[in-house]
Coordinates of C-alpha atoms in Angstrom, one line a residue:
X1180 CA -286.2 68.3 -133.1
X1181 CA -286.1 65.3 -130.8
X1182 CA -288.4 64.4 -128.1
X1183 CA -292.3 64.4 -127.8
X1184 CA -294.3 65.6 -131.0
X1185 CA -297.7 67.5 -130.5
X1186 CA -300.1 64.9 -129.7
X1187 CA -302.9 65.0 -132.0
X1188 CA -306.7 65.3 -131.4
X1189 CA -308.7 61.9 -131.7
X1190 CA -312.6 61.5 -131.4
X1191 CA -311.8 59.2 -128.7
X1192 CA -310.7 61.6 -126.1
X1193 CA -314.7 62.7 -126.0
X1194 CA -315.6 59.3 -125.2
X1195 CA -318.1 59.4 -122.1
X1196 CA -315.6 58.2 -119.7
X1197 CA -313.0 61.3 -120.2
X1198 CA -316.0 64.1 -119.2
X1199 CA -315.4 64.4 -115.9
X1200 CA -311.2 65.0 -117.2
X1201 CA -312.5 67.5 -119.5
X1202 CA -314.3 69.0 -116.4
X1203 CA -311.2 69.1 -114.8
X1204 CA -309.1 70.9 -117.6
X1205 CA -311.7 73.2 -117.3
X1206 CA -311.5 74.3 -114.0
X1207 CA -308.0 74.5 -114.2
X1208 CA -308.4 76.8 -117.0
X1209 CA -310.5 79.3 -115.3
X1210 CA -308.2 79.3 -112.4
X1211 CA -305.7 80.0 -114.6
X1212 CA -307.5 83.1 -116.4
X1213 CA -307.2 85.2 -112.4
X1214 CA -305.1 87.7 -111.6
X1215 CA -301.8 87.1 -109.8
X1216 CA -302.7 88.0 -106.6
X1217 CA -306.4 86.5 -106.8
X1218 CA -304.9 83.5 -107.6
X1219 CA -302.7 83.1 -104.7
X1220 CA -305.5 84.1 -102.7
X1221 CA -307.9 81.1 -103.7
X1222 CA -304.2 79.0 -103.2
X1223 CA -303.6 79.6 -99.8
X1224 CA -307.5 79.2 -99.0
X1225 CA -307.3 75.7 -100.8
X1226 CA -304.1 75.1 -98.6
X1227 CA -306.0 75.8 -95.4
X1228 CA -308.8 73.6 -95.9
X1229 CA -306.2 70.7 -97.4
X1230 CA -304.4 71.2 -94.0
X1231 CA -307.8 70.0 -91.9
X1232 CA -308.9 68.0 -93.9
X1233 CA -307.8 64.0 -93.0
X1234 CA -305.7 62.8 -95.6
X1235 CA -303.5 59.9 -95.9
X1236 CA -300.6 62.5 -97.0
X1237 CA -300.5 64.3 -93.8
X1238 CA -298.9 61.0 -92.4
X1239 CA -296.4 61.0 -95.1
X1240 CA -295.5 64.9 -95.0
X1241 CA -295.3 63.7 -91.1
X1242 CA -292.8 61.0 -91.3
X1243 CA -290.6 62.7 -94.3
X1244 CA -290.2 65.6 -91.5
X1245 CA -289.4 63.9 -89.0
X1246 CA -286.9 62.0 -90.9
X1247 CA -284.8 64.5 -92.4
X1248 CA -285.3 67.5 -89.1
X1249 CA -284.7 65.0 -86.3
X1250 CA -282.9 68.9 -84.7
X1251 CA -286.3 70.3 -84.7
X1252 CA -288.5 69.9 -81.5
X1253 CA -292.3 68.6 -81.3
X1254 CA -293.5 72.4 -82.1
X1255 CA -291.1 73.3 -84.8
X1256 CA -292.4 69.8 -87.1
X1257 CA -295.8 70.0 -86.2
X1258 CA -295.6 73.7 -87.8
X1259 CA -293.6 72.6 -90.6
X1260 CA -295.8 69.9 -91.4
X1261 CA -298.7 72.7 -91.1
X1262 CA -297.3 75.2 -93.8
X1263 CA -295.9 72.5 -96.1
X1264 CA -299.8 71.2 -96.3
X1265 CA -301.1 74.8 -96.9
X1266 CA -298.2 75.3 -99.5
X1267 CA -300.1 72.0 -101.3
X1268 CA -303.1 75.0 -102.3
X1269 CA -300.9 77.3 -103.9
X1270 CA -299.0 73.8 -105.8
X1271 CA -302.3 73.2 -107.5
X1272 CA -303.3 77.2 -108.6
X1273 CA -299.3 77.1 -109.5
X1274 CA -299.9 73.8 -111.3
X1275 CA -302.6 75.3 -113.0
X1276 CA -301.2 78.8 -114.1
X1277 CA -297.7 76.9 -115.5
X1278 CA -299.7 75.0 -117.6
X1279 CA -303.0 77.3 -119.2
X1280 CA -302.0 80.6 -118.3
X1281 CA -301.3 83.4 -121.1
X1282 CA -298.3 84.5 -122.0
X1283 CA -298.9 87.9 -120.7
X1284 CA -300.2 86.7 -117.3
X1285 CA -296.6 84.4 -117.3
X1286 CA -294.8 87.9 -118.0
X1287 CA -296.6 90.3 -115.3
X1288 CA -295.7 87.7 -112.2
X1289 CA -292.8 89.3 -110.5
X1290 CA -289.0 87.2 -111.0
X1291 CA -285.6 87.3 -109.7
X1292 CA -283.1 85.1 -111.9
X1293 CA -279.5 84.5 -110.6
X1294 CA -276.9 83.1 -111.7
X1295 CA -277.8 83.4 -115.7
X1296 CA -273.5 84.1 -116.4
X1297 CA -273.3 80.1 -115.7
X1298 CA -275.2 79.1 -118.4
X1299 CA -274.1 82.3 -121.0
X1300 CA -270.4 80.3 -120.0
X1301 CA -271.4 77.3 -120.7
X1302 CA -272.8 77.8 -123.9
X1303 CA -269.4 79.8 -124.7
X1304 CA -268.3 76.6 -124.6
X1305 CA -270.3 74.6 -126.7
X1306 CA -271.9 72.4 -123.6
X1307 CA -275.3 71.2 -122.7
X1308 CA -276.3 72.2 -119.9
X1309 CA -278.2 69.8 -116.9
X1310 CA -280.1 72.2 -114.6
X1311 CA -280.4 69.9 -111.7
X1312 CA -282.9 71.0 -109.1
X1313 CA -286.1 69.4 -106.8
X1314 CA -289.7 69.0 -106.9
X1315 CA -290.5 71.9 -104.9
X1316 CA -294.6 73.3 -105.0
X1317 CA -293.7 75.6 -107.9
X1318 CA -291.4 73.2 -109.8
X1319 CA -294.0 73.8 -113.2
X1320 CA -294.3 77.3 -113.3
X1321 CA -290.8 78.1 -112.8
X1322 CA -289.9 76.2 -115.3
X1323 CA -292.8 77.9 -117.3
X1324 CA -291.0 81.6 -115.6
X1325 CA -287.2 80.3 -116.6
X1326 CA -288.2 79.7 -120.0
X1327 CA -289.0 83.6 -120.6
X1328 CA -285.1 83.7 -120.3
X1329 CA -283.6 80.4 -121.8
X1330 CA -284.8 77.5 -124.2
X1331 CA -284.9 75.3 -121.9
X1332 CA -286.4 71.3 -122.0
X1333 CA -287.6 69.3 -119.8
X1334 CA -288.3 65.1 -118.7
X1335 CA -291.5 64.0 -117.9
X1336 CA -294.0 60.6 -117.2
X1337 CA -296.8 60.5 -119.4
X1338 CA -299.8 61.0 -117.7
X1339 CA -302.7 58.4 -116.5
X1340 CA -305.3 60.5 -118.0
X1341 CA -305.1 60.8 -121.9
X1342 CA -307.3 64.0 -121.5
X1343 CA -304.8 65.5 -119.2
X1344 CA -301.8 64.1 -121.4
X1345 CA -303.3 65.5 -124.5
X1346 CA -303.8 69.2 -122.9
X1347 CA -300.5 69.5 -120.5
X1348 CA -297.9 68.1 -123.2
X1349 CA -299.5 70.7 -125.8
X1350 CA -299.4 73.6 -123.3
X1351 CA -296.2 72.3 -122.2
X1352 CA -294.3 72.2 -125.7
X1353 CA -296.1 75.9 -126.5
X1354 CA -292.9 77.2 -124.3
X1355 CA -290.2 74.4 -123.3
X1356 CA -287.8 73.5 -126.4
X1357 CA -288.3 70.1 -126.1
X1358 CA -289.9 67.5 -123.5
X1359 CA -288.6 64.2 -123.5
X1360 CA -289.9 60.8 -122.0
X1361 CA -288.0 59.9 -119.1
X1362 CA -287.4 56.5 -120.6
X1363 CA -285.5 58.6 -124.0
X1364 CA -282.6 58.4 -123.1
X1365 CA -281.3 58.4 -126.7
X1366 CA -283.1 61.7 -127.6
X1367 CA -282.1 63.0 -124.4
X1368 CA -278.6 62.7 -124.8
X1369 CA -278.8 63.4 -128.4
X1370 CA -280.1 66.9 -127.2
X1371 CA -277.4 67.9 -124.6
X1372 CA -274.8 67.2 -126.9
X1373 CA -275.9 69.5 -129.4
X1374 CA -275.7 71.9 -126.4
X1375 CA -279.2 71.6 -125.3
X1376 CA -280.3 73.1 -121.6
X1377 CA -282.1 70.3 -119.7
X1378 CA -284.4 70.5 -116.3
X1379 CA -284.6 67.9 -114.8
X1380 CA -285.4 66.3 -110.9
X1381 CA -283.9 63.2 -109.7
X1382 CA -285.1 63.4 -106.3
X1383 CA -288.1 60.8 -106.4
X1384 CA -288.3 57.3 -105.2
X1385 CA -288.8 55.9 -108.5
X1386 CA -288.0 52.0 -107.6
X1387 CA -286.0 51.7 -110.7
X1388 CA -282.9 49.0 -110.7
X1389 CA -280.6 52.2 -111.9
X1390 CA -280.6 53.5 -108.6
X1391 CA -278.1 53.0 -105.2
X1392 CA -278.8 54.1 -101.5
X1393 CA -277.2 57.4 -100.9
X1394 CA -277.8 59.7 -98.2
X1395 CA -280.6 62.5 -98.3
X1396 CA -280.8 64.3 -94.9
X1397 CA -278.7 61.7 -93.6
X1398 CA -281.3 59.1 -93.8
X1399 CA -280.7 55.9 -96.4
X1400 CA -283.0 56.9 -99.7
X1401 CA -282.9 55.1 -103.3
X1402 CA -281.8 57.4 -105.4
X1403 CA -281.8 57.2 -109.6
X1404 CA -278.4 57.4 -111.3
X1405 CA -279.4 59.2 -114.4
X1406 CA -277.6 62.5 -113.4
X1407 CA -274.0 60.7 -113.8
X1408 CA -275.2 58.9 -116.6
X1409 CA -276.8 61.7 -118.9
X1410 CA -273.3 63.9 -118.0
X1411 CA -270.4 61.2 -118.6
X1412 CA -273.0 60.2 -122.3
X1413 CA -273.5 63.7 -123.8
X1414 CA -270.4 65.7 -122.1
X1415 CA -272.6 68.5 -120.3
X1416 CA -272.5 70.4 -117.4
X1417 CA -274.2 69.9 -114.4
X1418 CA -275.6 73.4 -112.7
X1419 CA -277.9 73.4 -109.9
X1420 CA -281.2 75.0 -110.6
X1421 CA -283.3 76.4 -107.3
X1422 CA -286.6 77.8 -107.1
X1423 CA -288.3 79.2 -104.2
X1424 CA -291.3 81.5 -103.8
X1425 CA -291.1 84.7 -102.0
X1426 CA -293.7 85.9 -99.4
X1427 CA -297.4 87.6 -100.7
X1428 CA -297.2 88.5 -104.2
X1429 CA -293.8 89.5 -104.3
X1430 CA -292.8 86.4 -106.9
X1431 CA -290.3 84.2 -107.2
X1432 CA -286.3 83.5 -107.0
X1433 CA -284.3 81.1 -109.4
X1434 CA -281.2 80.7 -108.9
X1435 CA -278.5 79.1 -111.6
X1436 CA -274.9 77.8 -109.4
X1437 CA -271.8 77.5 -110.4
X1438 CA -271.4 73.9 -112.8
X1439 CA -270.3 71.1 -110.5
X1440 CA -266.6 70.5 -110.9
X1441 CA -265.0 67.5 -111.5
X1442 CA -268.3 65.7 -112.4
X1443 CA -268.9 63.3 -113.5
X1444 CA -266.2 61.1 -111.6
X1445 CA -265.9 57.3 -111.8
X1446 CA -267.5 56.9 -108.5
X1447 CA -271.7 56.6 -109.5
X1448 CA -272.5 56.5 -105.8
X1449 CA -270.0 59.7 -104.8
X1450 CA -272.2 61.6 -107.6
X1451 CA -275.1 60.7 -106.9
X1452 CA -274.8 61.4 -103.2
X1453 CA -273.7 64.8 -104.2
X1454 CA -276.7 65.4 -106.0
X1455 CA -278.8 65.0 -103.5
X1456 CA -276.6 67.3 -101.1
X1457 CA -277.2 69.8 -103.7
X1458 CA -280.9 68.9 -103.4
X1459 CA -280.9 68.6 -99.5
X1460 CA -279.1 72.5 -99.3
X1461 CA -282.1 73.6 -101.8
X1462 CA -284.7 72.5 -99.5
X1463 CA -283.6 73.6 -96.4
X1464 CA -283.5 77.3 -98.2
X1465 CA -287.4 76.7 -98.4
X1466 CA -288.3 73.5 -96.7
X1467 CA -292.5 74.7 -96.2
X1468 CA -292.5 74.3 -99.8
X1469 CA -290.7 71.1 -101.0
X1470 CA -292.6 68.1 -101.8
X1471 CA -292.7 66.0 -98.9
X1472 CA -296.2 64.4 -99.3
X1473 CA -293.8 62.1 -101.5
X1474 CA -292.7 58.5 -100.4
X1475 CA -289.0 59.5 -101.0
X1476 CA -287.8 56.7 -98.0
X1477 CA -290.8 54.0 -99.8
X1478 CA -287.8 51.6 -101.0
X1479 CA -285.4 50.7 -98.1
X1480 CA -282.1 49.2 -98.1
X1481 CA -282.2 45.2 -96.8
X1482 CA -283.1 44.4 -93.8
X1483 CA -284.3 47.8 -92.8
X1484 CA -288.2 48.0 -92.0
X1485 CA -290.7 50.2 -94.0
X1486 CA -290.9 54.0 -92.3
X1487 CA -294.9 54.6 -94.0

């Protein structure tokens, strides 16, 4: 199978210096261990205290707002901006149950999956399948939900922490098919052509030279090609992939669309632009819980000034 293999366990990772990231994994593991409901309980009190509290983020989540609703008066951002920084509590218990909860606690949380005849199709055919989709709150435990339904795989960027790196990739490749490095691209198109489903998020400012400046909300944002790329390489299909959490503890929604036709073209900056129009109609479903405390405007076209 390509992609990442099981790191192993070295006496280094109880060096000293990695307790306090031990400490961490165990927190996370006991928030993990709640009930449902419990859990989105302690999320939405962590969300109210990370919306008073002063953070550098809340200037961000402003700007990103005001960026992409221009339509929406004074009131209607500052109250956006409000929920999407309470939505930040529930993205770390989410975080957290995606990546240590059981199996059986993954099974009882309440799901809606559309769409599922797309990828059945697909496979008919023989195809790979690209779920494209964005880094909403939830993004890791729907993909944790989606996999109850379909082997699905996913890209990802190591992590700073070798504790965290160690325990996430582990608890990651306990239910995903295969995770891949986002710089393999060789394994990654080696999987999609052997008809291989694929998550994966291109809607991050990640300053790399394979990107252009396509429109997201109508503003100017540096935008990765890989979407284009991984389809016209390994021949898959490209389906749009949305999550979005209901209200309470009534679960979540994921939605497959219909494959994107005629795609990949010959035109890389007509794709990639409609990639992120997929992306931009996602958000505005649930805009309160997309990831806006992101610099997705950091890298500007020339001449234009800096927006953070």
């Amino acid at each position: 199978m390509p992609g990442a293999s099981r790191p192993p366990f070295t006496r280094s990772l109880l060096s000293p210096r990695h307790w306090p990231a031990w400490l961490g994994v165990g927190v996370i593991r006991l928030i993990a261990r709640l009930p449902y409901p419990a859990l989105l309980w302690l999320g939405r009190r962590l969300g109210a205290l990370v919306q008073w509290l002063p953070s550098p983020r809340r200037h961000i989540v402003q700007v990103n707002i005001g960026l992409c609703f221009p339509e929406l008066g004074a009131a209607e951002q500052a109250a956006l901006i409000d929920a999407n920084l309470r939505d930040v509590g529930l993205m770390l218990v989410e975080f957290a149950l995606g990546w240590m909860g059981s199996d059986r606690q993954i099974a009882r949380i309440p799901l809606q999956v559309e769409g599922l005849e797309h990828l059945a199709a697909a496979r008919a055919q023989g195809k790979g399948v690209l779920l494209v989709g964005g880094h909403f709150s939830h993004l890791e435990l729907c993909a944790r939900l989606v996999s109850q339904r379909i082997r699905i795989a996913g890209m990802y960027r190591r992590m700073d922490s070798d504790v965290f790196e160690w325990n996430v990739l582990r608890a990651r490749l306990d239910y995903a098919d295969a995770m891949f490095e986002k710089e393999d691209l060789r394994g990654t198109v080696k999987y999609l052509r052997n008809g291989g489903t694929l998550w994966y998020a291109p809607d991050q400012d990640m300053r790399s030279k394979d990107s252009v400046f396509v429109p997201f909300f109508g503003v100017p944002a540096a935008t990765i090609t890989a979407t284009h790329h991984l389809a016209r390489m390994s021949g898959a299909l490209v389906i749009p992939f949305f999550h979005r959490r209901l209200p309470g503890s009534e679960g979540y929604v994921l939605r497959l669309g219909a494959p994107l036709r005629d795609f990949p073209g010959a035109d890389v900056h007509h794709d990639t632009a409609r990639i992120n129009g997929c992306i931009e109609q996602m958000v505005r479903e649930a805009p309160a819980q997309y990831l806006w405390a992101h610099k997705r405007f950091k890298t500007r076209p020339p001449g234009q000034p800096p927006v953070y």
